[in-house]
Short mmCIF file of C-alpha atoms in Angstrom, two decimals:
data_model
loop_
_atom_site.label_atom_id
_atom_site.label_comp_id
_atom_site.label_asym_id
_atom_site.label_seq_id
_atom_site.Cartn_x
_atom_site.Cartn_y
_atom_site.Cartn_z
CA MET D 7 0.08 0.47 0.14
CA ARG D 8 1.14 3.53 -1.00
CA ILE D 9 1.87 6.19 1.42
CA GLU D 10 -0.85 8.08 -0.31
CA ASP D 11 -3.29 5.64 0.37
CA VAL D 12 -2.40 5.31 4.17
CA ARG D 13 -2.84 8.63 4.75
CA ARG D 14 -6.33 8.63 3.52
CA HIS D 15 -6.98 6.75 6.42
CA GLY D 16 -8.67 8.33 9.51
CA THR D 17 -8.12 4.36 11.56
CA THR D 18 -6.21 0.94 11.54
CA PRO D 19 -6.82 -1.70 10.71
CA LEU D 20 -6.03 -0.48 7.01
CA THR D 21 -8.22 -3.89 5.50
CA ARG D 22 -11.10 -2.93 7.92
CA PRO D 23 -11.59 0.27 10.02
CA ALA D 24 -13.16 0.50 13.06
CA PHE D 25 -15.70 2.67 11.96
CA ALA D 26 -17.38 3.92 9.05
CA PRO D 27 -15.74 7.19 7.97
CA VAL D 28 -19.72 9.17 8.37
CA VAL D 29 -20.91 11.79 9.95
CA PRO D 30 -23.23 9.96 12.04
CA TRP D 31 -27.55 11.34 11.23
CA PHE D 32 -29.26 10.51 14.56
CA THR D 33 -33.26 9.29 13.56
CA ASP D 34 -35.08 8.79 16.43
CA ARG D 35 -32.74 9.11 19.42
CA GLU D 36 -34.61 8.34 22.39
CA TYR D 37 -33.46 10.31 25.47
CA LEU D 38 -34.22 10.03 29.14
CA ASN D 39 -33.10 12.80 30.71
CA ILE D 40 -31.90 12.91 34.68
CA VAL D 41 -31.20 16.37 35.84
CA TYR D 42 -30.01 16.35 39.51
CA ARG D 43 -28.58 17.98 42.96
CA THR D 44 -25.28 16.55 44.10
CA ASP D 45 -21.76 17.49 46.22
CA PRO D 46 -19.99 20.52 44.92
CA ASP D 47 -17.23 19.28 46.58
CA ALA D 48 -17.39 16.61 44.16
CA LEU D 49 -17.83 18.38 41.27
CA ARG D 50 -14.79 20.26 41.38
CA ALA D 51 -12.95 17.44 41.70
CA VAL D 52 -13.32 16.07 38.80
CA VAL D 53 -13.68 19.45 37.26
CA PRO D 54 -11.22 20.68 35.08
CA GLU D 55 -10.25 24.32 35.19
CA PRO D 56 -10.71 26.20 33.04
CA LEU D 57 -14.89 24.86 33.18
CA GLN D 58 -16.48 26.99 35.68
CA VAL D 59 -18.84 25.04 38.49
CA GLU D 60 -21.75 27.67 39.03
CA GLU D 61 -24.39 25.17 40.64
CA PRO D 62 -23.86 21.55 41.27
CA LEU D 63 -26.24 20.18 38.53
CA VAL D 64 -25.45 17.00 36.92
CA ARG D 65 -27.65 16.03 33.68
CA PHE D 66 -27.87 11.38 33.77
CA GLU D 67 -28.57 10.61 30.41
CA ILE D 68 -29.91 7.55 29.01
CA MET D 69 -29.73 8.02 25.28
CA LYS D 70 -31.58 5.20 22.45
CA MET D 71 -29.75 5.22 18.74
CA ASN D 72 -32.64 3.49 16.97
CA ASP D 73 -31.21 4.13 13.39
CA VAL D 74 -27.14 5.73 13.40
CA THR D 75 -25.54 6.30 9.89
CA GLY D 76 -22.69 3.81 10.02
CA PHE D 77 -23.28 2.89 13.02
CA GLY D 78 -26.40 0.87 13.54
CA PRO D 79 -28.89 1.17 16.01
CA TYR D 80 -27.43 0.86 19.96
CA THR D 81 -27.68 2.58 23.29
CA GLU D 82 -25.45 5.27 25.62
CA GLY D 83 -25.36 6.36 29.08
CA GLY D 84 -23.27 8.73 31.82
CA GLN D 85 -23.20 11.89 33.53
CA ALA D 86 -22.70 15.61 31.75
CA ILE D 87 -21.82 17.71 34.46
CA GLN D 88 -23.25 21.40 33.58
CA VAL D 89 -20.07 24.47 33.67
CA SER D 90 -19.23 27.02 32.37
CA PHE D 91 -16.20 28.26 29.64
CA ASP D 92 -15.70 32.16 28.91
CA GLY D 93 -19.03 33.43 30.20
CA GLU D 94 -20.99 30.42 28.22
CA ARG D 95 -22.93 27.77 29.89
CA GLY D 96 -22.70 24.86 28.63
CA GLU D 97 -22.24 20.97 30.04
CA TYR D 98 -18.39 19.04 31.29
CA LEU D 99 -18.95 15.79 29.30
CA HIS D 100 -17.79 13.48 32.64
CA ALA D 101 -18.66 10.16 32.05
CA MET D 102 -20.49 7.65 28.36
CA TYR D 103 -20.89 3.85 28.62
CA LEU D 104 -21.74 2.76 25.16
CA ASP D 105 -22.68 -0.93 23.61
CA ASN D 106 -21.20 -0.81 20.33
CA PHE D 107 -17.32 -0.50 19.28
CA PRO D 108 -17.59 1.16 15.89
CA ALA D 109 -19.30 3.88 18.11
CA THR D 110 -17.51 4.52 20.93
CA ALA D 111 -14.05 4.19 19.13
CA ALA D 112 -15.12 7.25 16.36
CA GLY D 113 -16.54 8.60 19.53
CA ARG D 114 -12.63 8.48 20.99
CA GLU D 115 -10.58 8.92 17.77
CA ASN D 116 -12.60 11.39 15.36
CA SER D 117 -13.44 13.83 18.33
CA ALA D 118 -13.00 13.44 21.90
CA TYR D 119 -16.34 12.15 23.49
CA PRO D 120 -14.48 10.67 26.45
CA LYS D 121 -16.91 6.58 25.39
CA VAL D 122 -16.23 3.02 27.08
CA ILE D 123 -17.67 -0.68 26.57
CA GLY D 124 -20.66 -0.84 28.82
CA ALA D 125 -24.53 -2.36 29.01
CA PRO D 126 -26.86 0.56 28.85
CA LYS D 127 -30.96 0.01 28.70
CA LEU D 128 -34.11 2.87 27.45
CA TYR D 129 -37.43 0.64 27.64
CA VAL D 130 -40.58 0.91 29.63
CA ASP D 131 -41.86 -0.77 32.12
CA GLN D 132 -45.86 -1.03 32.10
CA ASP D 133 -46.52 2.70 33.19
CA VAL D 134 -42.71 3.90 33.62
CA LEU D 135 -39.77 4.23 31.13
CA VAL D 136 -36.56 2.97 33.06
CA GLY D 137 -33.38 3.49 31.93
CA THR D 138 -30.21 0.85 33.72
CA LEU D 139 -26.66 1.13 33.36
CA ASP D 140 -24.45 -2.29 33.62
CA TYR D 141 -20.76 -2.19 33.45
CA GLY D 142 -20.28 -5.75 33.50
CA THR D 143 -21.78 -8.14 35.46
CA LEU D 144 -22.81 -5.77 37.84
CA ARG D 145 -25.45 -2.61 38.62
CA VAL D 146 -24.04 0.71 38.26
CA ALA D 147 -27.52 3.44 38.05
CA THR D 148 -30.95 3.13 37.73
CA ALA D 149 -32.98 6.01 36.96
CA THR D 150 -37.75 5.74 36.42
CA MET D 151 -39.73 8.53 34.96
CA GLY D 152 -43.56 8.52 34.84
CA TYR D 153 -43.99 8.42 31.38
CA LYS D 154 -45.56 10.40 28.95
CA HIS D 155 -46.90 11.88 32.52
CA TYR D 156 -46.41 16.15 30.67
CA PRO D 157 -46.39 17.35 27.69
CA LEU D 158 -42.86 19.92 27.70
CA ASP D 159 -42.65 22.79 25.22
CA LEU D 160 -40.71 21.31 22.16
CA ARG D 161 -38.26 24.73 21.86
CA GLU D 162 -37.75 23.98 25.80
CA ALA D 163 -36.49 20.30 25.14
CA GLU D 164 -34.34 21.32 21.66
CA ALA D 165 -32.32 23.95 24.28
CA GLN D 166 -31.97 21.04 26.79
CA ILE D 167 -30.19 18.85 24.43
CA THR D 168 -28.30 21.89 21.97
CA VAL D 169 -26.10 23.15 25.16
CA PRO D 170 -22.70 23.66 23.87
CA THR D 171 -20.66 20.35 25.31
CA PHE D 172 -17.22 20.03 26.60
CA MET D 173 -14.73 17.09 26.63
CA LEU D 174 -11.25 16.42 27.16
CA LYS D 175 -9.06 15.29 23.80
CA ILE D 176 -5.96 13.74 24.93
CA ILE D 177 -3.44 11.37 22.99
CA PRO D 178 -0.08 10.38 24.55
CA GLY D 179 2.63 10.13 23.20
CA TYR D 180 5.06 6.92 23.19
CA ASP D 181 6.93 8.26 26.12
CA GLY D 182 3.84 7.88 28.28
CA ALA D 183 3.45 11.88 28.36
CA PRO D 184 0.76 13.09 26.31
CA ARG D 185 1.25 14.96 22.76
CA VAL D 186 -2.22 16.28 22.79
CA GLN D 187 -4.13 17.31 25.76
CA GLU D 188 -7.11 20.22 24.84
CA LEU D 189 -10.16 21.08 25.85
CA VAL D 190 -12.01 21.25 22.84
CA ARG D 191 -16.18 22.09 21.99
CA THR D 192 -19.32 20.68 20.54
CA GLU D 193 -23.09 21.08 19.47
CA ILE D 194 -26.11 19.20 18.69
CA THR D 195 -26.45 20.30 14.85
CA ASP D 196 -29.80 19.70 13.13
CA VAL D 197 -32.06 18.88 15.12
CA VAL D 198 -35.53 17.63 14.29
CA VAL D 199 -37.74 17.14 18.30
CA LYS D 200 -40.67 15.02 17.47
CA ALA D 201 -41.98 14.44 20.64
CA ALA D 202 -41.36 15.61 24.56
CA TYR D 203 -42.60 15.30 27.14
CA THR D 204 -41.64 15.40 31.37
CA GLY D 205 -43.17 13.79 34.84
CA PRO D 206 -41.39 12.49 38.42
CA ALA D 207 -38.57 10.99 38.00
CA ARG D 208 -35.99 8.80 40.79
CA LEU D 209 -32.79 8.07 39.75
CA GLN D 210 -30.08 5.60 41.41
CA LEU D 211 -26.44 5.79 41.28
CA PHE D 212 -24.59 1.87 43.07
CA GLN D 213 -20.31 2.20 43.99
CA HIS D 214 -18.22 0.76 40.97
CA VAL D 215 -14.73 1.23 40.73
CA LEU D 216 -14.11 1.78 37.53
CA ALA D 217 -17.76 3.43 36.32
CA PRO D 218 -17.43 5.42 39.81
CA LEU D 219 -20.89 7.35 38.78
CA ALA D 220 -22.34 7.75 42.34
CA ASP D 221 -19.02 9.71 42.93
CA LEU D 222 -21.34 12.65 42.12
CA PRO D 223 -24.17 11.44 44.39
CA VAL D 224 -27.74 11.81 44.41
CA LEU D 225 -29.19 14.89 46.13
CA GLU D 226 -31.82 16.03 44.75
CA ILE D 227 -34.20 15.33 41.84
CA VAL D 228 -34.76 19.04 39.38
CA SER D 229 -36.11 17.97 36.71
CA ALA D 230 -36.73 15.00 34.59
CA SER D 231 -37.44 14.85 30.51
CA HIS D 232 -38.22 12.09 28.02
CA ILE D 233 -36.88 12.90 24.00
CA LEU D 234 -37.22 11.85 20.72
CA THR D 235 -35.48 13.40 17.71
CA ASP D 236 -33.40 13.31 14.32
CA LEU D 237 -29.64 15.31 15.27
CA THR D 238 -26.94 15.73 13.65
CA LEU D 239 -23.42 16.65 15.74
CA ALA D 240 -21.25 18.94 14.83
CA PRO D 241 -17.40 18.71 14.72
CA VAL D 242 -15.05 19.53 17.26
CA LYS D 243 -13.55 22.74 17.88
CA PRO D 244 -10.56 23.40 20.06
CA VAL D 245 -10.81 25.69 22.99
CA PHE D 246 -8.02 25.25 25.17
CA ASP D 247 -3.97 24.40 24.83
CA TYR D 248 -3.24 22.67 28.38
CA LEU D 249 0.26 21.51 27.10
CA LYS D 250 0.32 25.69 25.70
CA ALA D 251 -0.99 27.19 29.39
CA GLY D 252 0.78 28.80 32.37
CA THR D 253 0.57 26.50 35.65
CA ARG D 254 -1.04 27.91 38.30
#
């Protein structure tokens, strides 16, 4: 294979890349979002500067991807922390767990999503919307919400899922030191909200050493939403370079 042929590849193996070279379009992406108040000190311990924590709020999410170009259907769960950067409010993606390897690899390599393999599920149990997250054979989160109790304004639902998202992009060199260490920003685009609901909700987090969601304990449920939408994701853009910034 010629050098110019290698340059056209974005991932390995060269003869069967880990993920398709496509911009994914999400059709019927279904969210269960539960925003909760947590321990401010616990947040400050995990949110990297220069991001700022103004309110100790975390969004636990389970997302069922019913149809995604290049990846097929899969489910994803995790935690996003409300933050601000240079006066702009957004969310810092703290942890994401997926049941699809190509989507996990693409999210980490093409972008900066903190994705690892897990076993999230989203389903309806009689009159309750249920979101669960397992790591290996152990349950680490269970979320429940009353199924379609109250309509949620579609504009409010869109605002919930289109806030700017901040993530860390870290690529190590062969000596173990980082070659890339950046704070990046992205957002959801081309959104079509098809349905949205709110209602009562509960969230349980369970201690696990390698899936430490419970390190951000649930102190109070603030809000919950169930949203169905089509969308795509904007490319990430670096907003802060840790290797060039001075230390304090």
